[in-house]
């Protein structure tokens, strides 16, 4: 199994809503990542978890809150988002932090209205 | 990486021709580089990687060339096929070895 599974695939939320994005991998990878991708732009790193601990936060606003409940799961909790936060949110995993070949999920297409 | 603004650079090639996609990277201390392919509606997919102590690496139908002097990376695709149509991103690993940074993408369009 070389898949990273993200749910939901699409999400529309209001600016006062609270929602969560979920990511799961069963490859035994110990590093997991959240990226944000706007249209026609490259993915931008948001957070890195290594061995279930947050190791990198790329100055992401607190309305985005990551959580790593165990080595297979990664969540991104969303609260009080803005329309400019609308983007494709990608989860990835790799054997170790910075190690070769990160596997990406298909992403969650988020629209904030 | 490079921010290409509102429009991605586009490379249009005929099916069967060879394609060359270029990327300029920013950190001379980066030790590892990867090419990713992203099809519409999907996440990036690993194609090939190269370490900074190499200048060329070949895979199946793909070759990556690294020129550290000018901080330039290229991806060559032989006998390009319609299934190769996608956006291609280069990525560099920082010298701390703990994160990947993506460069601006190039859209490859293959004409049948």
PDB file of N, CA, C and O in Angstrom, chain A residues 6 33 35 37 39-45 48 55-56 58 88 90-92 96-107 109, chain B residues 2-8 32 34 36 38 41-46 49 51 89 93-94 97-105 107:
ATOM      1  N   UNK A   6      -6.693  11.133   1.636  1.00  0.00           N
ATOM      2  CA  UNK A   6      -7.188  12.367   2.249  1.00  0.00           C
ATOM      3  C   UNK A   6      -8.702  12.432   2.139  1.00  0.00           C
ATOM      4  O   UNK A   6      -9.277  12.097   1.095  1.00  0.00           O
ATOM      5  N   UNK A  33       3.283  15.581   6.421  1.00  0.00           N
ATOM      6  CA  UNK A  33       3.366  16.997   6.034  1.00  0.00           C
ATOM      7  C   UNK A  33       1.997  17.522   5.602  1.00  0.00           C
ATOM      8  O   UNK A  33       1.206  16.791   5.006  1.00  0.00           O
ATOM      9  N   UNK A  35       0.710  20.630   3.078  1.00  0.00           N
ATOM     10  CA  UNK A  35       1.051  21.660   2.114  1.00  0.00           C
ATOM     11  C   UNK A  35      -0.231  22.358   1.676  1.00  0.00           C
ATOM     12  O   UNK A  35      -1.295  21.747   1.627  1.00  0.00           O
ATOM     13  N   UNK A  37      -1.749  24.545  -1.664  1.00  0.00           N
ATOM     14  CA  UNK A  37      -1.450  24.843  -3.060  1.00  0.00           C
ATOM     15  C   UNK A  37      -2.557  25.696  -3.662  1.00  0.00           C
ATOM     16  O   UNK A  37      -3.709  25.265  -3.777  1.00  0.00           O
ATOM     17  N   UNK A  39      -4.034  27.847  -7.038  1.00  0.00           N
ATOM     18  CA  UNK A  39      -4.077  27.536  -8.474  1.00  0.00           C
ATOM     19  C   UNK A  39      -2.840  28.077  -9.201  1.00  0.00           C
ATOM     20  O   UNK A  39      -2.423  29.206  -8.972  1.00  0.00           O
ATOM     21  N   UNK A  40      -2.273  27.237 -10.033  1.00  0.00           N
ATOM     22  CA  UNK A  40      -1.129  27.578 -10.883  1.00  0.00           C
ATOM     23  C   UNK A  40       0.128  27.935 -10.081  1.00  0.00           C
ATOM     24  O   UNK A  40       1.030  28.601 -10.595  1.00  0.00           O
ATOM     25  N   UNK A  41       0.185  27.525  -8.819  1.00  0.00           N
ATOM     26  CA  UNK A  41       1.352  27.763  -7.979  1.00  0.00           C
ATOM     27  C   UNK A  41       1.891  26.436  -7.454  1.00  0.00           C
ATOM     28  O   UNK A  41       1.175  25.432  -7.433  1.00  0.00           O
ATOM     29  N   UNK A  42       3.157  26.407  -7.013  1.00  0.00           N
ATOM     30  CA  UNK A  42       3.681  25.183  -6.405  1.00  0.00           C
ATOM     31  C   UNK A  42       3.128  24.983  -5.003  1.00  0.00           C
ATOM     32  O   UNK A  42       2.675  25.944  -4.368  1.00  0.00           O
ATOM     33  N   UNK A  43       3.170  23.749  -4.492  1.00  0.00           N
ATOM     34  CA  UNK A  43       2.765  23.521  -3.097  1.00  0.00           C
ATOM     35  C   UNK A  43       3.680  24.287  -2.144  1.00  0.00           C
ATOM     36  O   UNK A  43       4.894  24.366  -2.352  1.00  0.00           O
ATOM     37  N   UNK A  44       3.077  24.826  -1.085  1.00  0.00           N
ATOM     38  CA  UNK A  44       3.842  25.545  -0.059  1.00  0.00           C
ATOM     39  C   UNK A  44       3.722  24.796   1.265  1.00  0.00           C
ATOM     40  O   UNK A  44       2.613  24.496   1.713  1.00  0.00           O
ATOM     41  N   UNK A  45       4.860  24.534   1.890  1.00  0.00           N
ATOM     42  CA  UNK A  45       4.861  23.780   3.139  1.00  0.00           C
ATOM     43  C   UNK A  45       4.188  24.576   4.246  1.00  0.00           C
ATOM     44  O   UNK A  45       4.440  25.777   4.417  1.00  0.00           O
ATOM     45  N   UNK A  48       5.251  20.223   9.429  1.00  0.00           N
ATOM     46  CA  UNK A  48       5.906  18.928   9.354  1.00  0.00           C
ATOM     47  C   UNK A  48       5.797  18.259  10.720  1.00  0.00           C
ATOM     48  O   UNK A  48       6.086  18.887  11.747  1.00  0.00           O
ATOM     49  N   UNK A  55       7.444  19.398  14.145  1.00  0.00           N
ATOM     50  CA  UNK A  55       8.832  19.837  14.058  1.00  0.00           C
ATOM     51  C   UNK A  55       8.994  21.124  13.267  1.00  0.00           C
ATOM     52  O   UNK A  55       9.964  21.849  13.463  1.00  0.00           O
ATOM     53  N   UNK A  56       8.077  21.395  12.353  1.00  0.00           N
ATOM     54  CA  UNK A  56       8.158  22.632  11.579  1.00  0.00           C
ATOM     55  C   UNK A  56       6.764  23.236  11.448  1.00  0.00           C
ATOM     56  O   UNK A  56       5.813  22.545  11.100  1.00  0.00           O
ATOM     57  N   UNK A  58       5.565  26.579   9.432  1.00  0.00           N
ATOM     58  CA  UNK A  58       6.062  27.648   8.567  1.00  0.00           C
ATOM     59  C   UNK A  58       5.253  28.929   8.749  1.00  0.00           C
ATOM     60  O   UNK A  58       4.669  29.470   7.797  1.00  0.00           O
ATOM     61  N   UNK A  88      -6.061  24.056  -2.526  1.00  0.00           N
ATOM     62  CA  UNK A  88      -5.933  22.598  -2.436  1.00  0.00           C
ATOM     63  C   UNK A  88      -4.979  22.306  -1.277  1.00  0.00           C
ATOM     64  O   UNK A  88      -3.857  22.825  -1.251  1.00  0.00           O
ATOM     65  N   UNK A  90      -2.776  19.620   0.583  1.00  0.00           N
ATOM     66  CA  UNK A  90      -2.134  18.340   0.289  1.00  0.00           C
ATOM     67  C   UNK A  90      -1.452  17.796   1.533  1.00  0.00           C
ATOM     68  O   UNK A  90      -0.749  18.514   2.250  1.00  0.00           O
ATOM     69  N   UNK A  91      -1.644  16.509   1.751  1.00  0.00           N
ATOM     70  CA  UNK A  91      -0.937  15.793   2.807  1.00  0.00           C
ATOM     71  C   UNK A  91       0.123  14.923   2.134  1.00  0.00           C
ATOM     72  O   UNK A  91      -0.085  14.417   1.019  1.00  0.00           O
ATOM     73  N   UNK A  92       1.248  14.755   2.784  1.00  0.00           N
ATOM     74  CA  UNK A  92       2.302  13.885   2.261  1.00  0.00           C
ATOM     75  C   UNK A  92       2.951  13.143   3.415  1.00  0.00           C
ATOM     76  O   UNK A  92       2.858  13.558   4.579  1.00  0.00           O
ATOM     77  N   UNK A  96      11.262   9.250   6.697  1.00  0.00           N
ATOM     78  CA  UNK A  96      11.744  10.095   7.770  1.00  0.00           C
ATOM     79  C   UNK A  96      11.669  11.523   7.322  1.00  0.00           C
ATOM     80  O   UNK A  96      11.447  11.798   6.133  1.00  0.00           O
ATOM     81  N   UNK A  97      11.870  12.457   8.222  1.00  0.00           N
ATOM     82  CA  UNK A  97      11.780  13.869   7.870  1.00  0.00           C
ATOM     83  C   UNK A  97      12.890  14.213   6.893  1.00  0.00           C
ATOM     84  O   UNK A  97      14.061  13.984   7.175  1.00  0.00           O
ATOM     85  N   UNK A  98      12.529  14.746   5.730  1.00  0.00           N
ATOM     86  CA  UNK A  98      13.515  15.121   4.732  1.00  0.00           C
ATOM     87  C   UNK A  98      14.076  13.970   3.942  1.00  0.00           C
ATOM     88  O   UNK A  98      14.935  14.160   3.100  1.00  0.00           O
ATOM     89  N   UNK A  99      13.616  12.747   4.188  1.00  0.00           N
ATOM     90  CA  UNK A  99      14.160  11.605   3.451  1.00  0.00           C
ATOM     91  C   UNK A  99      13.587  11.573   2.037  1.00  0.00           C
ATOM     92  O   UNK A  99      12.677  12.313   1.705  1.00  0.00           O
ATOM     93  N   UNK A 100      14.121  10.696   1.248  1.00  0.00           N
ATOM     94  CA  UNK A 100      13.765  10.675  -0.163  1.00  0.00           C
ATOM     95  C   UNK A 100      12.295  10.310  -0.352  1.00  0.00           C
ATOM     96  O   UNK A 100      11.705   9.626   0.459  1.00  0.00           O
ATOM     97  N   UNK A 101      11.751  10.741  -1.446  1.00  0.00           N
ATOM     98  CA  UNK A 101      10.433  10.391  -1.947  1.00  0.00           C
ATOM     99  C   UNK A 101       9.298  10.566  -0.952  1.00  0.00           C
ATOM    100  O   UNK A 101       8.956   9.652  -0.187  1.00  0.00           O
ATOM    101  N   UNK A 102       8.741  11.761  -0.969  1.00  0.00           N
ATOM    102  CA  UNK A 102       7.511  12.004  -0.225  1.00  0.00           C
ATOM    103  C   UNK A 102       6.336  11.562  -1.085  1.00  0.00           C
ATOM    104  O   UNK A 102       6.278  11.859  -2.274  1.00  0.00           O
ATOM    105  N   UNK A 103       5.410  10.827  -0.501  1.00  0.00           N
ATOM    106  CA  UNK A 103       4.192  10.396  -1.188  1.00  0.00           C
ATOM    107  C   UNK A 103       3.077  11.377  -0.847  1.00  0.00           C
ATOM    108  O   UNK A 103       2.846  11.673   0.327  1.00  0.00           O
ATOM    109  N   UNK A 104       2.386  11.833  -1.875  1.00  0.00           N
ATOM    110  CA  UNK A 104       1.328  12.814  -1.681  1.00  0.00           C
ATOM    111  C   UNK A 104      -0.048  12.184  -1.820  1.00  0.00           C
ATOM    112  O   UNK A 104      -0.253  11.275  -2.637  1.00  0.00           O
ATOM    113  N   UNK A 105      -1.009  12.704  -1.050  1.00  0.00           N
ATOM    114  CA  UNK A 105      -2.404  12.368  -1.264  1.00  0.00           C
ATOM    115  C   UNK A 105      -2.963  13.198  -2.398  1.00  0.00           C
ATOM    116  O   UNK A 105      -2.268  14.038  -2.985  1.00  0.00           O
ATOM    117  N   UNK A 106      -4.234  12.971  -2.712  1.00  0.00           N
ATOM    118  CA  UNK A 106      -4.872  13.681  -3.826  1.00  0.00           C
ATOM    119  C   UNK A 106      -5.338  15.073  -3.426  1.00  0.00           C
ATOM    120  O   UNK A 106      -5.739  15.851  -4.285  1.00  0.00           O
ATOM    121  N   UNK A 107      -5.310  15.352  -2.136  1.00  0.00           N
ATOM    122  CA  UNK A 107      -5.649  16.690  -1.698  1.00  0.00           C
ATOM    123  C   UNK A 107      -7.116  16.861  -1.352  1.00  0.00           C
ATOM    124  O   UNK A 107      -7.979  16.081  -1.771  1.00  0.00           O
ATOM    125  N   UNK A 109      -9.869  19.860  -1.806  1.00  0.00           N
ATOM    126  CA  UNK A 109     -10.146  21.157  -2.432  1.00  0.00           C
ATOM    127  C   UNK A 109     -11.061  21.931  -1.487  1.00  0.00           C
ATOM    128  O   UNK A 109     -12.218  21.558  -1.303  1.00  0.00           O
TER     129      UNK A 109
ATOM    130  N   UNK B   2      10.830  29.446  -7.965  1.00  0.00           N
ATOM    131  CA  UNK B   2      10.421  30.631  -8.719  1.00  0.00           C
ATOM    132  C   UNK B   2       8.905  30.745  -8.692  1.00  0.00           C
ATOM    133  O   UNK B   2       8.194  29.783  -8.929  1.00  0.00           O
ATOM    134  N   UNK B   3       8.424  31.935  -8.457  1.00  0.00           N
ATOM    135  CA  UNK B   3       6.999  32.178  -8.521  1.00  0.00           C
ATOM    136  C   UNK B   3       6.692  32.685  -9.910  1.00  0.00           C
ATOM    137  O   UNK B   3       7.175  33.700 -10.356  1.00  0.00           O
ATOM    138  N   UNK B   4       5.854  31.964 -10.628  1.00  0.00           N
ATOM    139  CA  UNK B   4       5.640  32.344 -12.018  1.00  0.00           C
ATOM    140  C   UNK B   4       4.380  33.165 -12.174  1.00  0.00           C
ATOM    141  O   UNK B   4       3.870  33.330 -13.261  1.00  0.00           O
ATOM    142  N   UNK B   5       3.833  33.701 -11.065  1.00  0.00           N
ATOM    143  CA  UNK B   5       2.700  34.579 -11.184  1.00  0.00           C
ATOM    144  C   UNK B   5       1.455  33.837 -11.578  1.00  0.00           C
ATOM    145  O   UNK B   5       1.229  32.712 -11.177  1.00  0.00           O
ATOM    146  N   UNK B   6       0.609  34.466 -12.400  1.00  0.00           N
ATOM    147  CA  UNK B   6      -0.686  33.905 -12.689  1.00  0.00           C
ATOM    148  C   UNK B   6      -0.632  32.839 -13.765  1.00  0.00           C
ATOM    149  O   UNK B   6      -1.589  32.100 -13.949  1.00  0.00           O
ATOM    150  N   UNK B   7       0.404  32.795 -14.548  1.00  0.00           N
ATOM    151  CA  UNK B   7       0.457  31.884 -15.670  1.00  0.00           C
ATOM    152  C   UNK B   7       1.662  30.976 -15.530  1.00  0.00           C
ATOM    153  O   UNK B   7       2.778  31.425 -15.329  1.00  0.00           O
ATOM    154  N   UNK B   8       1.391  29.656 -15.689  1.00  0.00           N
ATOM    155  CA  UNK B   8       2.483  28.716 -15.677  1.00  0.00           C
ATOM    156  C   UNK B   8       3.171  28.731 -17.030  1.00  0.00           C
ATOM    157  O   UNK B   8       2.505  28.770 -18.068  1.00  0.00           O
ATOM    158  N   UNK B  32      19.706  17.730  -2.285  1.00  0.00           N
ATOM    159  CA  UNK B  32      18.878  16.682  -2.863  1.00  0.00           C
ATOM    160  C   UNK B  32      17.743  17.344  -3.638  1.00  0.00           C
ATOM    161  O   UNK B  32      17.157  18.317  -3.153  1.00  0.00           O
ATOM    162  N   UNK B  34      14.296  16.758  -6.430  1.00  0.00           N
ATOM    163  CA  UNK B  34      13.290  15.810  -6.906  1.00  0.00           C
ATOM    164  C   UNK B  34      12.445  16.480  -7.990  1.00  0.00           C
ATOM    165  O   UNK B  34      12.173  17.684  -7.913  1.00  0.00           O
ATOM    166  N   UNK B  36       8.636  16.261  -9.594  1.00  0.00           N
ATOM    167  CA  UNK B  36       7.301  15.738  -9.383  1.00  0.00           C
ATOM    168  C   UNK B  36       6.430  16.053 -10.597  1.00  0.00           C
ATOM    169  O   UNK B  36       6.588  17.097 -11.242  1.00  0.00           O
ATOM    170  N   UNK B  38       2.364  16.523 -11.611  1.00  0.00           N
ATOM    171  CA  UNK B  38       1.035  16.710 -11.028  1.00  0.00           C
ATOM    172  C   UNK B  38      -0.006  16.802 -12.134  1.00  0.00           C
ATOM    173  O   UNK B  38      -0.029  17.754 -12.911  1.00  0.00           O
ATOM    174  N   UNK B  41      -6.265  17.625 -10.784  1.00  0.00           N
ATOM    175  CA  UNK B  41      -7.090  17.010  -9.759  1.00  0.00           C
ATOM    176  C   UNK B  41      -6.373  15.989  -8.897  1.00  0.00           C
ATOM    177  O   UNK B  41      -7.008  15.289  -8.106  1.00  0.00           O
ATOM    178  N   UNK B  42      -5.045  15.900  -9.043  1.00  0.00           N
ATOM    179  CA  UNK B  42      -4.296  14.913  -8.265  1.00  0.00           C
ATOM    180  C   UNK B  42      -3.160  15.578  -7.489  1.00  0.00           C
ATOM    181  O   UNK B  42      -2.783  16.714  -7.762  1.00  0.00           O
ATOM    182  N   UNK B  43      -2.615  14.845  -6.543  1.00  0.00           N
ATOM    183  CA  UNK B  43      -1.457  15.319  -5.823  1.00  0.00           C
ATOM    184  C   UNK B  43      -0.188  15.080  -6.629  1.00  0.00           C
ATOM    185  O   UNK B  43      -0.189  14.326  -7.603  1.00  0.00           O
ATOM    186  N   UNK B  44       0.922  15.727  -6.260  1.00  0.00           N
ATOM    187  CA  UNK B  44       2.192  15.510  -6.963  1.00  0.00           C
ATOM    188  C   UNK B  44       2.645  14.055  -6.861  1.00  0.00           C
ATOM    189  O   UNK B  44       2.477  13.418  -5.820  1.00  0.00           O
ATOM    190  N   UNK B  45       3.242  13.572  -7.930  1.00  0.00           N
ATOM    191  CA  UNK B  45       3.719  12.185  -7.996  1.00  0.00           C
ATOM    192  C   UNK B  45       5.221  12.199  -8.260  1.00  0.00           C
ATOM    193  O   UNK B  45       5.684  12.863  -9.191  1.00  0.00           O
ATOM    194  N   UNK B  46       5.968  11.478  -7.449  1.00  0.00           N
ATOM    195  CA  UNK B  46       7.420  11.398  -7.596  1.00  0.00           C
ATOM    196  C   UNK B  46       7.792  10.830  -8.962  1.00  0.00           C
ATOM    197  O   UNK B  46       7.218   9.842  -9.420  1.00  0.00           O
ATOM    198  N   UNK B  49      14.766  11.464  -8.668  1.00  0.00           N
ATOM    199  CA  UNK B  49      15.509  12.339  -7.774  1.00  0.00           C
ATOM    200  C   UNK B  49      16.995  12.287  -8.112  1.00  0.00           C
ATOM    201  O   UNK B  49      17.450  11.452  -8.893  1.00  0.00           O
ATOM    202  N   UNK B  51      20.976  13.396  -6.137  1.00  0.00           N
ATOM    203  CA  UNK B  51      21.713  13.994  -5.027  1.00  0.00           C
ATOM    204  C   UNK B  51      22.727  15.000  -5.575  1.00  0.00           C
ATOM    205  O   UNK B  51      23.136  14.916  -6.737  1.00  0.00           O
ATOM    206  N   UNK B  89       6.958  19.928 -11.396  1.00  0.00           N
ATOM    207  CA  UNK B  89       7.611  20.765 -10.397  1.00  0.00           C
ATOM    208  C   UNK B  89       8.950  20.165 -10.013  1.00  0.00           C
ATOM    209  O   UNK B  89       9.058  18.949  -9.818  1.00  0.00           O
ATOM    210  N   UNK B  93      15.737  19.947  -1.351  1.00  0.00           N
ATOM    211  CA  UNK B  93      15.743  19.713   0.088  1.00  0.00           C
ATOM    212  C   UNK B  93      16.748  20.651   0.721  1.00  0.00           C
ATOM    213  O   UNK B  93      17.870  20.794   0.227  1.00  0.00           O
ATOM    214  N   UNK B  94      16.354  21.282   1.818  1.00  0.00           N
ATOM    215  CA  UNK B  94      17.237  22.263   2.440  1.00  0.00           C
ATOM    216  C   UNK B  94      18.427  21.575   3.101  1.00  0.00           C
ATOM    217  O   UNK B  94      18.442  20.369   3.297  1.00  0.00           O
ATOM    218  N   UNK B  97      18.136  19.266   5.860  1.00  0.00           N
ATOM    219  CA  UNK B  97      17.592  17.948   5.523  1.00  0.00           C
ATOM    220  C   UNK B  97      16.221  17.672   6.069  1.00  0.00           C
ATOM    221  O   UNK B  97      15.821  16.517   6.202  1.00  0.00           O
ATOM    222  N   UNK B  98      15.457  18.722   6.389  1.00  0.00           N
ATOM    223  CA  UNK B  98      14.177  18.447   7.031  1.00  0.00           C
ATOM    224  C   UNK B  98      12.966  18.999   6.284  1.00  0.00           C
ATOM    225  O   UNK B  98      11.855  18.915   6.787  1.00  0.00           O
ATOM    226  N   UNK B  99      13.152  19.552   5.080  1.00  0.00           N
ATOM    227  CA  UNK B  99      11.980  20.001   4.355  1.00  0.00           C
ATOM    228  C   UNK B  99      12.297  20.163   2.875  1.00  0.00           C
ATOM    229  O   UNK B  99      13.437  20.403   2.478  1.00  0.00           O
ATOM    230  N   UNK B 100      11.246  19.994   2.081  1.00  0.00           N
ATOM    231  CA  UNK B 100      11.323  20.192   0.645  1.00  0.00           C
ATOM    232  C   UNK B 100      10.673  21.525   0.285  1.00  0.00           C
ATOM    233  O   UNK B 100       9.614  21.847   0.811  1.00  0.00           O
ATOM    234  N   UNK B 101      11.289  22.252  -0.627  1.00  0.00           N
ATOM    235  CA  UNK B 101      10.711  23.481  -1.160  1.00  0.00           C
ATOM    236  C   UNK B 101      10.508  23.304  -2.655  1.00  0.00           C
ATOM    237  O   UNK B 101      11.440  22.928  -3.369  1.00  0.00           O
ATOM    238  N   UNK B 102       9.309  23.600  -3.110  1.00  0.00           N
ATOM    239  CA  UNK B 102       8.984  23.418  -4.516  1.00  0.00           C
ATOM    240  C   UNK B 102       9.309  24.670  -5.308  1.00  0.00           C
ATOM    241  O   UNK B 102       9.082  25.801  -4.854  1.00  0.00           O
ATOM    242  N   UNK B 103       9.791  24.475  -6.529  1.00  0.00           N
ATOM    243  CA  UNK B 103       9.957  25.571  -7.467  1.00  0.00           C
ATOM    244  C   UNK B 103       8.678  25.773  -8.256  1.00  0.00           C
ATOM    245  O   UNK B 103       7.725  25.008  -8.137  1.00  0.00           O
ATOM    246  N   UNK B 104       8.655  26.829  -9.061  1.00  0.00           N
ATOM    247  CA  UNK B 104       7.518  27.075  -9.930  1.00  0.00           C
ATOM    248  C   UNK B 104       7.357  25.947 -10.931  1.00  0.00           C
ATOM    249  O   UNK B 104       8.320  25.291 -11.293  1.00  0.00           O
ATOM    250  N   UNK B 105       6.167  25.674 -11.366  1.00  0.00           N
ATOM    251  CA  UNK B 105       5.921  24.547 -12.249  1.00  0.00           C
ATOM    252  C   UNK B 105       5.959  24.914 -13.715  1.00  0.00           C
ATOM    253  O   UNK B 105       5.964  26.091 -14.098  1.00  0.00           O
ATOM    254  N   UNK B 107       3.920  23.605 -17.292  1.00  0.00           N
ATOM    255  CA  UNK B 107       2.872  22.745 -17.839  1.00  0.00           C
ATOM    256  C   UNK B 107       3.366  22.130 -19.143  1.00  0.00           C
ATOM    257  O   UNK B 107       3.806  22.838 -20.049  1.00  0.00           O
TER     258      UNK B 107
END
